[in-house]
Tab-separated table of C-alpha atoms in Angstrom:
chain	number	residue	atom	x	y	z
A	867	ALA	CA	1.630	26.146	18.243
A	868	VAL	CA	1.733	29.580	19.796
A	869	VAL	CA	-1.726	30.712	20.839
A	870	SER	CA	-2.675	34.229	21.818
A	871	THR	CA	-5.945	34.988	23.568
A	872	GLN	CA	-7.962	38.179	23.570
A	873	SER	CA	-11.134	38.921	25.509
A	874	THR	CA	-13.408	40.104	22.751
A	875	GLY	CA	-16.183	37.953	24.133
A	876	SER	CA	-17.730	37.140	20.783
A	877	SER	CA	-15.678	34.699	18.801
A	878	PHE	CA	-13.277	31.799	18.688
A	879	VAL	CA	-10.967	31.816	15.659
A	880	MET	CA	-8.932	28.724	14.896
A	881	GLY	CA	-6.782	28.742	11.777
A	882	GLU	CA	-9.121	29.792	9.012
A	883	GLN	CA	-12.233	28.442	10.706
A	884	PHE	CA	-14.533	30.891	12.523
A	885	LEU	CA	-16.883	29.611	15.197
A	886	SER	CA	-19.242	31.934	17.038
A	887	HIS	CA	-19.483	31.889	20.840
A	888	SER	CA	-20.534	34.230	23.628
A	889	PRO	CA	-18.198	35.554	26.311
A	890	ILE	CA	-15.344	33.078	25.709
A	891	PRO	CA	-12.038	34.672	24.782
A	892	SER	CA	-11.159	34.580	21.089
A	893	VAL	CA	-8.156	32.481	20.187
A	894	GLU	CA	-6.089	33.351	17.160
A	895	PHE	CA	-3.006	31.657	15.822
A	896	ASP	CA	-0.111	33.863	14.915
A	897	ASP	CA	1.860	33.241	11.705
A	898	THR	CA	4.361	30.969	13.457
A	899	SER	CA	1.693	28.625	14.800
A	900	THR	CA	-0.151	28.195	11.521
A	901	GLN	CA	3.122	27.312	9.828
A	902	GLN	CA	3.918	24.727	12.513
A	903	GLY	CA	0.470	23.122	12.460
A	904	PHE	CA	-2.267	22.575	15.012
A	905	THR	CA	-1.683	19.442	17.074
A	906	LEU	CA	-3.599	17.302	19.543
A	907	SER	CA	-1.584	18.802	22.397
A	908	ASP	CA	-2.828	22.268	21.314
A	909	VAL	CA	-6.407	20.999	21.606
A	910	SER	CA	-5.699	19.636	25.089
A	911	SER	CA	-4.156	22.967	26.129
A	912	LEU	CA	-7.190	24.870	24.897
A	913	LYS	CA	-9.525	22.478	26.708
A	914	SER	CA	-7.605	23.014	29.943
A	915	ALA	CA	-7.605	26.787	29.479
A	916	SER	CA	-11.366	26.819	28.962
A	917	SER	CA	-12.117	24.806	32.105
A	918	GLY	CA	-11.980	27.884	34.347
A	919	SER	CA	-14.812	29.691	32.548
A	920	ASP	CA	-18.030	30.383	34.482
A	921	HIS	CA	-20.192	30.166	31.359
A	922	SER	CA	-21.085	26.466	31.275
A	923	LEU	CA	-23.044	26.558	27.965
A	924	ASP	CA	-20.209	28.416	26.274
A	925	LYS	CA	-17.682	26.033	27.785
A	926	ILE	CA	-19.656	23.015	26.485
A	927	SER	CA	-19.905	24.522	23.004
A	928	PHE	CA	-16.214	25.460	23.047
A	929	ASN	CA	-15.201	21.949	24.158
A	930	ASN	CA	-17.524	20.339	21.564
A	931	ASN	CA	-15.765	22.305	18.828
A	932	LEU	CA	-12.398	21.311	20.249
A	933	ASN	CA	-13.573	17.677	20.301
A	934	GLU	CA	-14.388	17.943	16.583
A	935	VAL	CA	-10.947	19.375	15.880
A	936	GLU	CA	-9.395	16.613	17.973
A	937	LYS	CA	-11.312	13.940	15.980
A	938	LYS	CA	-10.167	15.450	12.696
A	939	LEU	CA	-6.558	15.609	13.864
A	940	LYS	CA	-6.728	11.962	14.970
A	941	HIS	CA	-8.135	11.058	11.539
A	942	VAL	CA	-5.243	12.899	9.874
A	943	GLY	CA	-2.882	10.961	12.153
A	944	TYR	CA	-4.414	7.664	11.000
A	945	LEU	CA	-4.020	8.738	7.367
A	946	ILE	CA	-0.367	9.590	7.950
A	947	GLU	CA	0.186	6.194	9.607
A	948	GLU	CA	-1.418	4.528	6.582
A	949	MET	CA	0.840	6.509	4.208
A	950	ILE	CA	3.903	5.436	6.173
A	951	GLU	CA	2.854	1.774	6.140
A	952	THR	CA	2.073	1.923	2.404
A	953	GLU	CA	5.425	3.571	1.697
A	954	LYS	CA	7.209	0.867	3.731
A	955	THR	CA	5.445	-1.902	1.774
A	956	TYR	CA	6.191	-0.221	-1.557
A	957	VAL	CA	9.892	0.202	-0.730
A	958	LYS	CA	10.048	-3.492	0.252
A	959	ALA	CA	8.454	-4.537	-3.061
A	960	LEU	CA	10.839	-2.362	-5.080
A	961	THR	CA	13.800	-3.670	-3.080
A	962	ASP	CA	12.675	-7.244	-3.778
A	963	VAL	CA	12.666	-6.529	-7.534
A	964	ILE	CA	16.116	-4.938	-7.346
A	965	ASP	CA	17.634	-7.698	-5.189
A	966	GLY	CA	15.800	-10.581	-6.857
A	967	TYR	CA	16.288	-9.562	-10.467
A	968	ILE	CA	18.443	-6.521	-11.207
A	969	LYS	CA	21.389	-7.365	-8.939
A	970	ARG	CA	21.228	-11.046	-9.852
A	971	LEU	CA	21.175	-10.298	-13.584
A	972	ARG	CA	24.069	-7.858	-13.294
A	973	LYS	CA	26.200	-10.485	-11.498
A	974	ASP	CA	25.574	-13.117	-14.181
A	975	PRO	CA	27.347	-12.217	-17.427
A	976	SER	CA	25.739	-15.179	-19.163
A	977	SER	CA	22.273	-13.687	-18.570
A	978	GLY	CA	22.589	-11.520	-21.664
A	979	PHE	CA	21.265	-8.530	-19.751
A	980	ASP	CA	23.630	-5.681	-20.536
A	981	GLU	CA	22.977	-2.201	-19.095
A	982	ILE	CA	20.914	-1.160	-22.144
A	983	THR	CA	18.640	-4.185	-21.766
A	984	MET	CA	18.424	-3.586	-18.004
A	985	LYS	CA	17.331	0.020	-18.634
A	986	GLN	CA	14.793	-1.115	-21.239
A	987	VAL	CA	13.244	-3.707	-18.932
A	988	PHE	CA	13.526	-2.083	-15.507
A	989	VAL	CA	13.545	1.565	-16.641
A	990	ASN	CA	14.274	3.681	-13.523
A	991	ILE	CA	13.095	1.346	-10.752
A	992	GLU	CA	16.351	1.788	-8.825
A	993	GLN	CA	15.953	5.577	-8.854
A	994	ILE	CA	12.312	5.220	-7.784
A	995	CYS	CA	13.319	2.880	-4.956
A	996	MET	CA	16.013	5.258	-3.679
A	997	PHE	CA	13.540	8.143	-3.753
A	998	HIS	CA	10.831	6.216	-1.905
A	999	SER	CA	13.308	4.894	0.667
A	1000	SER	CA	14.279	8.479	1.419
A	1001	LEU	CA	10.639	9.587	1.440
A	1002	TYR	CA	9.788	6.792	3.877
A	1003	GLN	CA	12.542	7.913	6.286
A	1004	GLN	CA	11.431	11.533	6.015
A	1005	LEU	CA	7.819	10.538	6.695
A	1006	LEU	CA	8.922	8.709	9.828
A	1007	ASN	CA	10.807	11.811	10.973
A	1008	CYS	CA	7.918	14.252	10.493
A	1009	SER	CA	4.883	12.022	11.073
A	1010	SER	CA	3.760	13.907	14.179
A	1011	ASP	CA	3.262	17.168	12.243
A	1012	HIS	CA	0.708	16.990	9.425
A	1013	LYS	CA	1.917	20.254	7.896
A	1014	LEU	CA	5.464	18.924	7.597
A	1015	VAL	CA	4.079	15.798	5.920
A	1016	ALA	CA	2.136	17.943	3.446
A	1017	ASN	CA	5.201	20.087	2.768
A	1018	LEU	CA	7.252	16.950	2.202
A	1019	PHE	CA	4.962	15.933	-0.662
A	1020	ILE	CA	4.711	19.486	-2.018
A	1021	HIS	CA	8.505	19.766	-1.994
A	1022	ASN	CA	8.912	16.457	-3.878
A	1023	ILE	CA	6.019	16.625	-6.359
A	1024	ASP	CA	8.190	17.607	-9.333
A	1025	LYS	CA	10.680	14.824	-8.704
A	1026	LEU	CA	7.851	12.295	-8.281
A	1027	ALA	CA	6.225	13.449	-11.506
A	1028	THR	CA	9.485	13.307	-13.467
A	1029	MET	CA	10.343	9.794	-12.275
A	1030	TYR	CA	6.880	8.358	-12.891
A	1031	ILE	CA	6.489	10.057	-16.270
A	1032	GLU	CA	9.723	8.360	-17.325
A	1033	PHE	CA	8.599	4.999	-15.917
A	1034	CYS	CA	5.067	5.107	-17.332
A	1035	SER	CA	6.219	6.352	-20.738
A	1036	ALA	CA	8.686	3.468	-21.058
A	1037	PHE	CA	6.420	0.806	-19.546
A	1038	PRO	CA	4.750	-0.414	-22.800
A	1039	PHE	CA	8.148	-0.857	-24.455
A	1040	SER	CA	9.458	-2.500	-21.288
A	1041	LEU	CA	6.676	-5.096	-21.450
A	1042	GLU	CA	7.345	-5.744	-25.143
A	1043	LYS	CA	11.058	-6.183	-24.452
A	1044	LEU	CA	10.332	-8.541	-21.567
A	1045	GLU	CA	7.962	-10.630	-23.717
A	1046	TYR	CA	10.584	-10.793	-26.459
A	1047	LEU	CA	13.280	-11.866	-23.997
A	1048	HIS	CA	10.978	-14.418	-22.409
A	1049	SER	CA	10.199	-15.964	-25.800
A	1050	ASN	CA	13.905	-16.513	-26.584
A	1051	ASP	CA	15.380	-19.713	-25.198
A	1052	PRO	CA	18.613	-18.209	-23.823
A	1053	PHE	CA	16.696	-15.824	-21.592
A	1054	LYS	CA	13.937	-18.133	-20.366
A	1055	SER	CA	16.005	-19.738	-17.641
A	1056	THR	CA	17.473	-16.372	-16.602
A	1057	LEU	CA	14.036	-14.794	-16.114
A	1058	ARG	CA	12.661	-17.556	-13.905
């Protein structure tokens, strides 16, 4: 983030948060820095820059506020790590369904699962899996910048909604179809 300092002596401005201090220079982020996000390295830079101040109480207060920001950024980092791990697990589960059932059923003509039946039972799981695989890779690529992570979800919200509306709308029928298939002898051995 690009940080500009001014000696107004009365405030410290960080993003949209305003914290009052005595003769410490104010710090404001320009438009470029707020778009890029505020990182842990920015906090370290600000801590280093404040170390030369002669006003020890102001320096302590300034560093305490930076410590709070640093804690919050670390917490955001943990949340992003958890999202990445959850996404990885979800992609693995979807891939297991595709490899263990969909691909196997498509290869076996005697299974009785034509493409219409596949769509009725599995709806759009393959599309969901492809989307989440891509999302997982994108999360890995931008995990160090919380604003990029947020933008990733904002950018994909419509696609997510469309896919899951389709899946959830078809789910009750999918269960009925699966129960029907499971109750018929020719399909019992295929579904095991």
